[in-house]
Amino acid sequence: MKLSAVIPCYNEEGNVKLLHDVFNKVFKGFGSYELIFVNDGSRDNTIVELKKLVKSSKTNIKVVDFSRNFGKEAAMYAGLKEASGEYVCIIDADLQQRPEVLLDMYNYLVEHDEYDSVCAFQDVRNEGKVLSFFKNTFYKLINKISDVNFVRGASDFRVFKRSVRDAIVSLGEKHRFTKGIFSYVGFNTYYMPYQAEERASGVSKWSFISLFKYAILGILSFSTLPLKIATALGCITLIGSFIYLIISLIIGVNATTMLMFFMIAFFGGIQLLAIGIFSQYMAMMYGEVKDRPIYIAREIISNSKK
Ligand code: UDP
Ligand code: MG
């Protein structure tokens, strides 16, 4: 198998057949490839459409049908696990990422042996100023506080060699932040600019809140700096409280009643902040320790002759 395409699908009933058709048109004469659709607990008829494809299509198709919605990260992981190609790619189901661009990325990778991976990245995005500001801040912050490098605008739309796929699959962490995992495993990546299209049908599943949570996950997964900040804050307030004690003794307690209330609130706040940060990491550790699977598949269907 030359290429495996991993396609996470959540409520994409209107898109899966379309993507399949466009893909086949673009990759006509390409050689052997497989489409691995992961139905991430869709609430619409995505699975019905996928089963139809498995029956009718001449293309190698595999469908991993999740028992519920586990999220795009889990869907990508499941798809990568099933991928048997020499090269593997990840592409969205909604045709925002064109198979034509994928073919260009693949060709670039094959022609440039020094690269292991080609990642599509968006220079210009049609998004609001507020969202853009938050994204910029996130990337600046995470690049300062984490050892691995995050590229602003880099998408999950990628094609890479099997060795990269193997490395990614070998990282079995439960709270997955794929952008970080790709940076973490290293390899030489070429960033190819592209412009995302409009969705063929349906709506985006990302809200501001879900993006915010995702950003927090990225920070917690790839940096322990917040813990150090919490510790530093603790030290500073401890020293501060001694200074406060000395000052109170010198100027008399009554004069400082006002200040005292402020201090109590201030210390209380810092303590809560520190506990809050600790518990975020604890919660993540708890998730890892429970060792639950990243996804549960109801079934895996395939039309391949093997
Ligand atoms: N997706 C998924 N599980 C989810 C959310 C999204 O598999 O819980 C898939 C979705 O079907 C699509 C891709 O991930 O193929 C990207 O999602 P979406 O188009 O909503 O994101 P956007 O393009 O707006 O960033
Ligand atoms: Mg999309």
Short mmCIF file of C-alpha atoms and ligand atoms in Angstrom, two decimals:
data_model
loop_
_atom_site.label_atom_id
_atom_site.label_comp_id
_atom_site.label_asym_id
_atom_site.label_seq_id
_atom_site.Cartn_x
_atom_site.Cartn_y
_atom_site.Cartn_z
CA MET A 1 0.00 0.00 0.00
CA LYS A 2 1.49 3.33 -1.09
CA LEU A 3 -0.73 5.68 0.87
CA SER A 4 -3.22 5.47 3.73
CA ALA A 5 -5.57 8.40 4.20
CA VAL A 6 -6.99 8.83 7.69
CA ILE A 7 -10.30 10.70 7.71
CA PRO A 8 -11.92 11.59 11.06
CA CYS A 9 -15.69 12.01 10.67
CA TYR A 10 -18.17 13.47 13.08
CA ASN A 11 -21.59 14.25 11.58
CA GLU A 12 -20.33 14.26 8.01
CA GLU A 13 -23.16 12.42 6.25
CA GLY A 14 -23.17 14.98 3.45
CA ASN A 15 -19.42 14.86 2.91
CA VAL A 16 -18.04 11.32 3.08
CA LYS A 17 -19.24 10.19 -0.34
CA LEU A 18 -18.21 13.51 -1.84
CA LEU A 19 -14.72 13.28 -0.37
CA HIS A 20 -14.44 9.68 -1.56
CA ASP A 21 -15.37 10.72 -5.11
CA VAL A 22 -13.08 13.74 -5.25
CA PHE A 23 -10.23 11.74 -3.74
CA ASN A 24 -10.58 8.98 -6.31
CA LYS A 25 -10.70 11.50 -9.14
CA VAL A 26 -7.54 13.26 -7.97
CA PHE A 27 -5.67 10.03 -7.17
CA LYS A 28 -6.60 8.24 -10.40
CA GLY A 29 -3.57 6.34 -11.65
CA PHE A 30 -1.73 6.98 -8.40
CA GLY A 31 -1.26 3.34 -7.40
CA SER A 32 -2.54 1.56 -4.33
CA TYR A 33 -4.09 3.57 -1.53
CA GLU A 34 -6.69 3.11 1.20
CA LEU A 35 -9.22 5.41 2.78
CA ILE A 36 -9.63 4.91 6.52
CA PHE A 37 -12.77 6.61 7.75
CA VAL A 38 -13.19 6.90 11.49
CA ASN A 39 -16.80 7.47 12.47
CA ASP A 40 -16.41 9.36 15.71
CA GLY A 41 -19.85 8.64 17.21
CA SER A 42 -21.72 10.72 14.63
CA ARG A 43 -25.34 11.45 15.47
CA ASP A 44 -26.39 11.70 11.84
CA ASN A 45 -26.27 9.06 9.11
CA THR A 46 -22.51 9.13 8.55
CA ILE A 47 -22.16 5.41 9.36
CA VAL A 48 -24.95 4.51 6.92
CA GLU A 49 -23.16 6.45 4.18
CA LEU A 50 -19.86 4.82 5.07
CA LYS A 51 -21.31 1.31 4.98
CA LYS A 52 -22.76 2.06 1.56
CA LEU A 53 -19.28 3.09 0.41
CA VAL A 54 -17.70 -0.09 1.80
CA LYS A 55 -20.20 -2.11 -0.24
CA SER A 56 -20.12 -0.17 -3.49
CA SER A 57 -16.63 1.29 -3.81
CA LYS A 58 -13.71 -0.26 -5.65
CA THR A 59 -11.28 1.72 -3.52
CA ASN A 60 -9.76 0.03 -0.44
CA ILE A 61 -11.91 1.31 2.39
CA LYS A 62 -11.76 0.69 6.09
CA VAL A 63 -14.25 2.08 8.57
CA VAL A 64 -13.54 2.27 12.29
CA ASP A 65 -16.90 2.83 13.96
CA PHE A 66 -16.54 4.34 17.44
CA SER A 67 -19.01 3.38 20.18
CA ARG A 68 -19.48 7.11 20.94
CA ASN A 69 -17.86 10.48 20.24
CA PHE A 70 -14.27 10.35 21.51
CA GLY A 71 -13.06 13.51 19.75
CA LYS A 72 -10.95 14.21 16.67
CA GLU A 73 -7.70 13.42 18.49
CA ALA A 74 -8.88 9.88 19.31
CA ALA A 75 -10.23 9.48 15.78
CA MET A 76 -6.87 10.42 14.26
CA TYR A 77 -5.09 8.00 16.57
CA ALA A 78 -7.45 5.14 15.67
CA GLY A 79 -6.98 5.85 11.97
CA LEU A 80 -3.20 5.96 12.28
CA LYS A 81 -3.24 2.65 14.11
CA GLU A 82 -5.11 1.04 11.23
CA ALA A 83 -2.94 2.62 8.53
CA SER A 84 -0.77 0.18 6.62
CA GLY A 85 0.60 2.48 3.90
CA GLU A 86 4.21 3.39 3.21
CA TYR A 87 3.00 6.99 3.50
CA VAL A 88 0.16 8.12 5.71
CA CYS A 89 -1.92 11.28 5.61
CA ILE A 90 -4.61 12.90 7.72
CA ILE A 91 -7.35 14.82 5.96
CA ASP A 92 -10.68 16.25 7.17
CA ALA A 93 -13.92 14.88 5.81
CA ASP A 94 -15.47 18.23 4.95
CA LEU A 95 -13.34 19.05 1.87
CA GLN A 96 -11.88 22.14 3.50
CA GLN A 97 -8.61 20.40 2.83
CA ARG A 98 -8.50 19.53 -0.87
CA PRO A 99 -7.22 16.16 -2.09
CA GLU A 100 -5.47 18.12 -4.91
CA VAL A 101 -3.34 19.85 -2.27
CA LEU A 102 -2.72 16.50 -0.61
CA LEU A 103 -1.35 15.10 -3.85
CA ASP A 104 1.01 18.11 -4.14
CA MET A 105 2.14 17.52 -0.57
CA TYR A 106 2.71 13.84 -1.25
CA ASN A 107 4.70 14.56 -4.41
CA TYR A 108 6.81 17.10 -2.57
CA LEU A 109 7.58 14.57 0.13
CA VAL A 110 8.53 11.86 -2.35
CA GLU A 111 10.76 14.25 -4.31
CA HIS A 112 12.50 15.64 -1.24
CA ASP A 113 13.99 12.76 0.65
CA GLU A 114 15.43 15.05 3.32
CA TYR A 115 11.89 15.58 4.63
CA ASP A 116 9.86 12.99 6.58
CA SER A 117 6.66 14.93 6.75
CA VAL A 118 4.78 17.69 4.93
CA CYS A 119 2.37 19.79 6.93
CA ALA A 120 -0.11 22.20 5.37
CA PHE A 121 -0.17 25.49 7.15
CA GLN A 122 -2.47 28.41 6.81
CA ASP A 123 -0.90 31.82 6.41
CA VAL A 124 -4.10 33.72 6.17
CA ARG A 125 -7.19 32.62 8.03
CA ASN A 126 -10.68 33.96 7.66
CA GLU A 127 -11.32 34.33 11.35
CA GLY A 128 -12.30 37.07 13.76
CA LYS A 129 -9.78 39.44 15.34
CA VAL A 130 -10.52 38.18 18.87
CA LEU A 131 -9.93 34.53 17.97
CA SER A 132 -6.80 35.48 16.04
CA PHE A 133 -5.52 37.42 19.08
CA PHE A 134 -6.09 34.44 21.38
CA LYS A 135 -4.42 32.06 18.95
CA ASN A 136 -1.38 34.35 18.62
CA THR A 137 -1.12 34.63 22.39
CA PHE A 138 -1.40 30.85 22.77
CA TYR A 139 1.42 30.17 20.29
CA LYS A 140 3.68 32.84 21.78
CA LEU A 141 3.08 31.46 25.26
CA ILE A 142 3.47 27.78 24.48
CA ASN A 143 6.64 28.37 22.47
CA LYS A 144 8.16 30.26 25.39
CA ILE A 145 7.28 27.68 28.02
CA SER A 146 7.62 24.39 26.17
CA ASP A 147 10.67 22.58 24.87
CA VAL A 148 9.06 21.58 21.60
CA ASN A 149 8.33 24.10 18.87
CA PHE A 150 4.75 24.85 17.80
CA VAL A 151 4.14 26.42 14.41
CA ARG A 152 1.29 28.94 14.23
CA GLY A 153 -1.20 27.95 11.54
CA ALA A 154 0.10 24.38 11.23
CA SER A 155 -2.87 22.10 10.70
CA ASP A 156 -3.57 18.40 11.16
CA PHE A 157 -3.57 18.20 7.36
CA ARG A 158 -0.34 16.30 6.89
CA VAL A 159 1.32 13.55 4.94
CA PHE A 160 4.26 11.67 6.38
CA LYS A 161 6.43 8.61 6.14
CA ARG A 162 5.58 5.40 7.92
CA SER A 163 8.38 5.99 10.46
CA VAL A 164 6.59 9.16 11.64
CA ARG A 165 3.30 7.27 11.91
CA ASP A 166 5.02 4.58 13.99
CA ALA A 167 6.47 7.19 16.36
CA ILE A 168 3.10 8.90 16.79
CA VAL A 169 1.27 5.63 17.45
CA SER A 170 3.93 4.60 19.98
CA LEU A 171 2.98 7.59 22.16
CA GLY A 172 0.00 6.14 23.95
CA GLU A 173 -0.91 9.15 26.10
CA LYS A 174 -4.63 9.53 26.69
CA HIS A 175 -4.95 13.31 26.61
CA ARG A 176 -3.77 13.78 23.10
CA PHE A 177 -2.68 17.10 21.65
CA THR A 178 -1.61 16.01 18.18
CA LYS A 179 0.02 19.30 17.18
CA GLY A 180 2.34 18.90 20.15
CA ILE A 181 2.87 15.19 19.56
CA PHE A 182 4.01 15.88 15.98
CA SER A 183 6.46 18.48 17.25
CA TYR A 184 7.58 16.19 20.04
CA VAL A 185 8.48 13.24 17.81
CA GLY A 186 10.64 15.53 15.72
CA PHE A 187 11.59 14.50 12.13
CA ASN A 188 12.08 17.00 9.33
CA THR A 189 8.87 18.72 8.43
CA TYR A 190 8.23 20.93 5.43
CA TYR A 191 5.48 23.50 5.99
CA MET A 192 3.54 24.04 2.81
CA PRO A 193 1.28 27.10 2.71
CA TYR A 194 -2.32 26.45 1.73
CA GLN A 195 -5.67 28.12 1.89
CA ALA A 196 -8.53 26.15 3.50
CA GLU A 197 -11.76 25.96 1.51
CA GLU A 198 -15.28 26.42 2.78
CA ARG A 199 -16.91 23.35 4.30
CA ALA A 200 -18.73 21.28 1.63
CA SER A 201 -21.65 20.72 4.01
CA GLY A 202 -22.50 20.67 7.71
CA VAL A 203 -21.01 22.91 10.42
CA SER A 204 -17.69 23.17 12.25
CA LYS A 205 -17.54 21.41 15.61
CA TRP A 206 -15.20 23.93 17.19
CA SER A 207 -16.57 26.59 19.47
CA PHE A 208 -14.52 29.25 21.25
CA ILE A 209 -14.84 27.29 24.51
CA SER A 210 -13.68 24.02 22.95
CA LEU A 211 -10.69 25.80 21.36
CA PHE A 212 -9.85 27.34 24.73
CA LYS A 213 -9.99 23.94 26.44
CA TYR A 214 -7.82 22.53 23.67
CA ALA A 215 -5.25 25.29 24.24
CA ILE A 216 -5.16 24.50 27.97
CA LEU A 217 -4.67 20.82 27.14
CA GLY A 218 -1.72 21.80 24.91
CA ILE A 219 -0.09 23.80 27.69
CA LEU A 220 -0.63 21.12 30.35
CA SER A 221 0.62 18.37 28.04
CA PHE A 222 3.79 20.08 26.95
CA SER A 223 4.92 22.30 29.80
CA THR A 224 5.32 22.12 33.54
CA LEU A 225 6.08 25.84 33.79
CA PRO A 226 2.67 26.62 35.37
CA LEU A 227 3.67 24.36 38.27
CA LYS A 228 6.92 26.26 38.68
CA ILE A 229 5.01 29.55 38.59
CA ALA A 230 2.71 28.24 41.34
CA THR A 231 5.73 27.31 43.44
CA ALA A 232 7.38 30.67 42.83
CA LEU A 233 4.17 32.48 43.78
CA GLY A 234 4.07 30.46 47.00
CA CYS A 235 7.66 31.42 47.86
CA ILE A 236 7.10 35.08 47.04
CA THR A 237 3.98 35.30 49.20
CA LEU A 238 5.69 33.53 52.07
CA ILE A 239 8.58 36.00 52.02
CA GLY A 240 6.05 38.82 51.54
CA SER A 241 4.12 37.76 54.61
CA PHE A 242 7.26 37.98 56.76
CA ILE A 243 7.99 41.44 55.41
CA TYR A 244 4.37 42.33 56.16
CA LEU A 245 4.75 41.07 59.72
CA ILE A 246 7.82 43.22 60.29
CA ILE A 247 6.17 46.32 58.80
CA SER A 248 3.04 45.77 60.94
CA LEU A 249 5.20 45.58 64.06
CA ILE A 250 6.98 48.79 63.17
CA ILE A 251 3.99 50.93 62.19
CA GLY A 252 1.42 49.43 64.57
CA VAL A 253 -1.29 46.90 63.70
CA ASN A 254 -4.27 49.29 63.77
CA ALA A 255 -2.96 51.31 60.91
CA THR A 256 -2.72 48.23 58.84
CA THR A 257 -6.20 46.76 59.34
CA MET A 258 -7.21 47.78 55.86
CA LEU A 259 -4.09 46.31 54.40
CA MET A 260 -4.68 43.10 56.34
CA PHE A 261 -7.96 42.39 54.64
CA PHE A 262 -6.26 42.88 51.33
CA MET A 263 -3.45 40.54 52.32
CA ILE A 264 -5.81 37.80 53.47
CA ALA A 265 -7.65 37.95 50.18
CA PHE A 266 -4.36 38.10 48.28
CA PHE A 267 -2.83 35.05 49.98
CA GLY A 268 -6.10 33.16 49.72
CA GLY A 269 -6.20 33.91 46.02
CA ILE A 270 -2.65 32.79 45.41
CA GLN A 271 -3.22 29.57 47.33
CA LEU A 272 -6.34 28.78 45.38
CA LEU A 273 -4.53 29.53 42.13
CA ALA A 274 -1.68 27.19 43.05
CA ILE A 275 -4.05 24.43 44.13
CA GLY A 276 -6.00 24.96 40.92
CA ILE A 277 -2.88 24.54 38.79
CA PHE A 278 -1.79 21.44 40.72
CA SER A 279 -5.18 19.86 40.32
CA GLN A 280 -5.15 20.40 36.56
CA TYR A 281 -2.01 18.29 36.33
CA MET A 282 -3.39 15.83 38.87
CA ALA A 283 -6.53 15.42 36.81
CA MET A 284 -4.41 14.67 33.76
CA MET A 285 -2.32 12.18 35.70
CA TYR A 286 -5.49 10.60 37.02
CA GLY A 287 -6.68 10.21 33.44
CA GLU A 288 -3.42 8.54 32.42
CA VAL A 289 -3.27 6.28 35.50
CA LYS A 290 -6.78 4.94 34.94
CA ASP A 291 -5.32 3.65 31.69
CA ARG A 292 -8.58 3.65 29.83
CA PRO A 293 -8.37 3.11 26.10
CA ILE A 294 -8.16 6.19 23.87
CA TYR A 295 -11.22 4.99 21.97
CA ILE A 296 -13.62 2.06 21.83
CA ALA A 297 -14.63 0.74 18.42
CA ARG A 298 -18.00 -0.91 17.91
CA GLU A 299 -16.61 -2.58 14.80
CA ILE A 300 -14.03 -2.24 12.07
CA ILE A 301 -15.35 -2.88 8.59
CA SER A 302 -13.30 -3.18 5.47
CA ASN A 303 -13.76 -4.17 1.85
CA SER A 304 -10.17 -5.16 1.27
CA LYS A 305 -9.56 -8.60 -0.17
CA LYS A 306 -6.76 -9.42 2.24
N1 UDP B 1 -14.17 15.66 13.96
C1 UDP B 1 -14.15 14.44 14.63
N2 UDP B 1 -14.57 14.39 15.93
C2 UDP B 1 -15.00 15.49 16.60
C3 UDP B 1 -14.97 16.74 15.91
C4 UDP B 1 -14.55 16.79 14.61
O1 UDP B 1 -13.76 13.41 14.05
O2 UDP B 1 -15.38 15.36 17.76
C5 UDP B 1 -13.71 15.72 12.55
C6 UDP B 1 -14.70 16.40 11.60
O3 UDP B 1 -15.66 15.48 11.11
C7 UDP B 1 -13.79 16.91 10.48
C8 UDP B 1 -12.50 17.25 11.25
O4 UDP B 1 -12.56 16.52 12.48
O5 UDP B 1 -13.52 15.91 9.53
C9 UDP B 1 -12.37 18.73 11.51
O6 UDP B 1 -13.51 19.20 12.21
P1 UDP B 1 -14.21 20.57 11.85
O7 UDP B 1 -14.40 20.68 10.37
O8 UDP B 1 -15.43 20.67 12.69
O9 UDP B 1 -13.13 21.61 12.34
P2 UDP B 1 -12.64 22.95 11.60
O10 UDP B 1 -12.37 22.60 10.17
O11 UDP B 1 -13.76 23.91 11.74
O12 UDP B 1 -11.40 23.33 12.34
MG MG B 2 -13.56 21.68 8.88
#
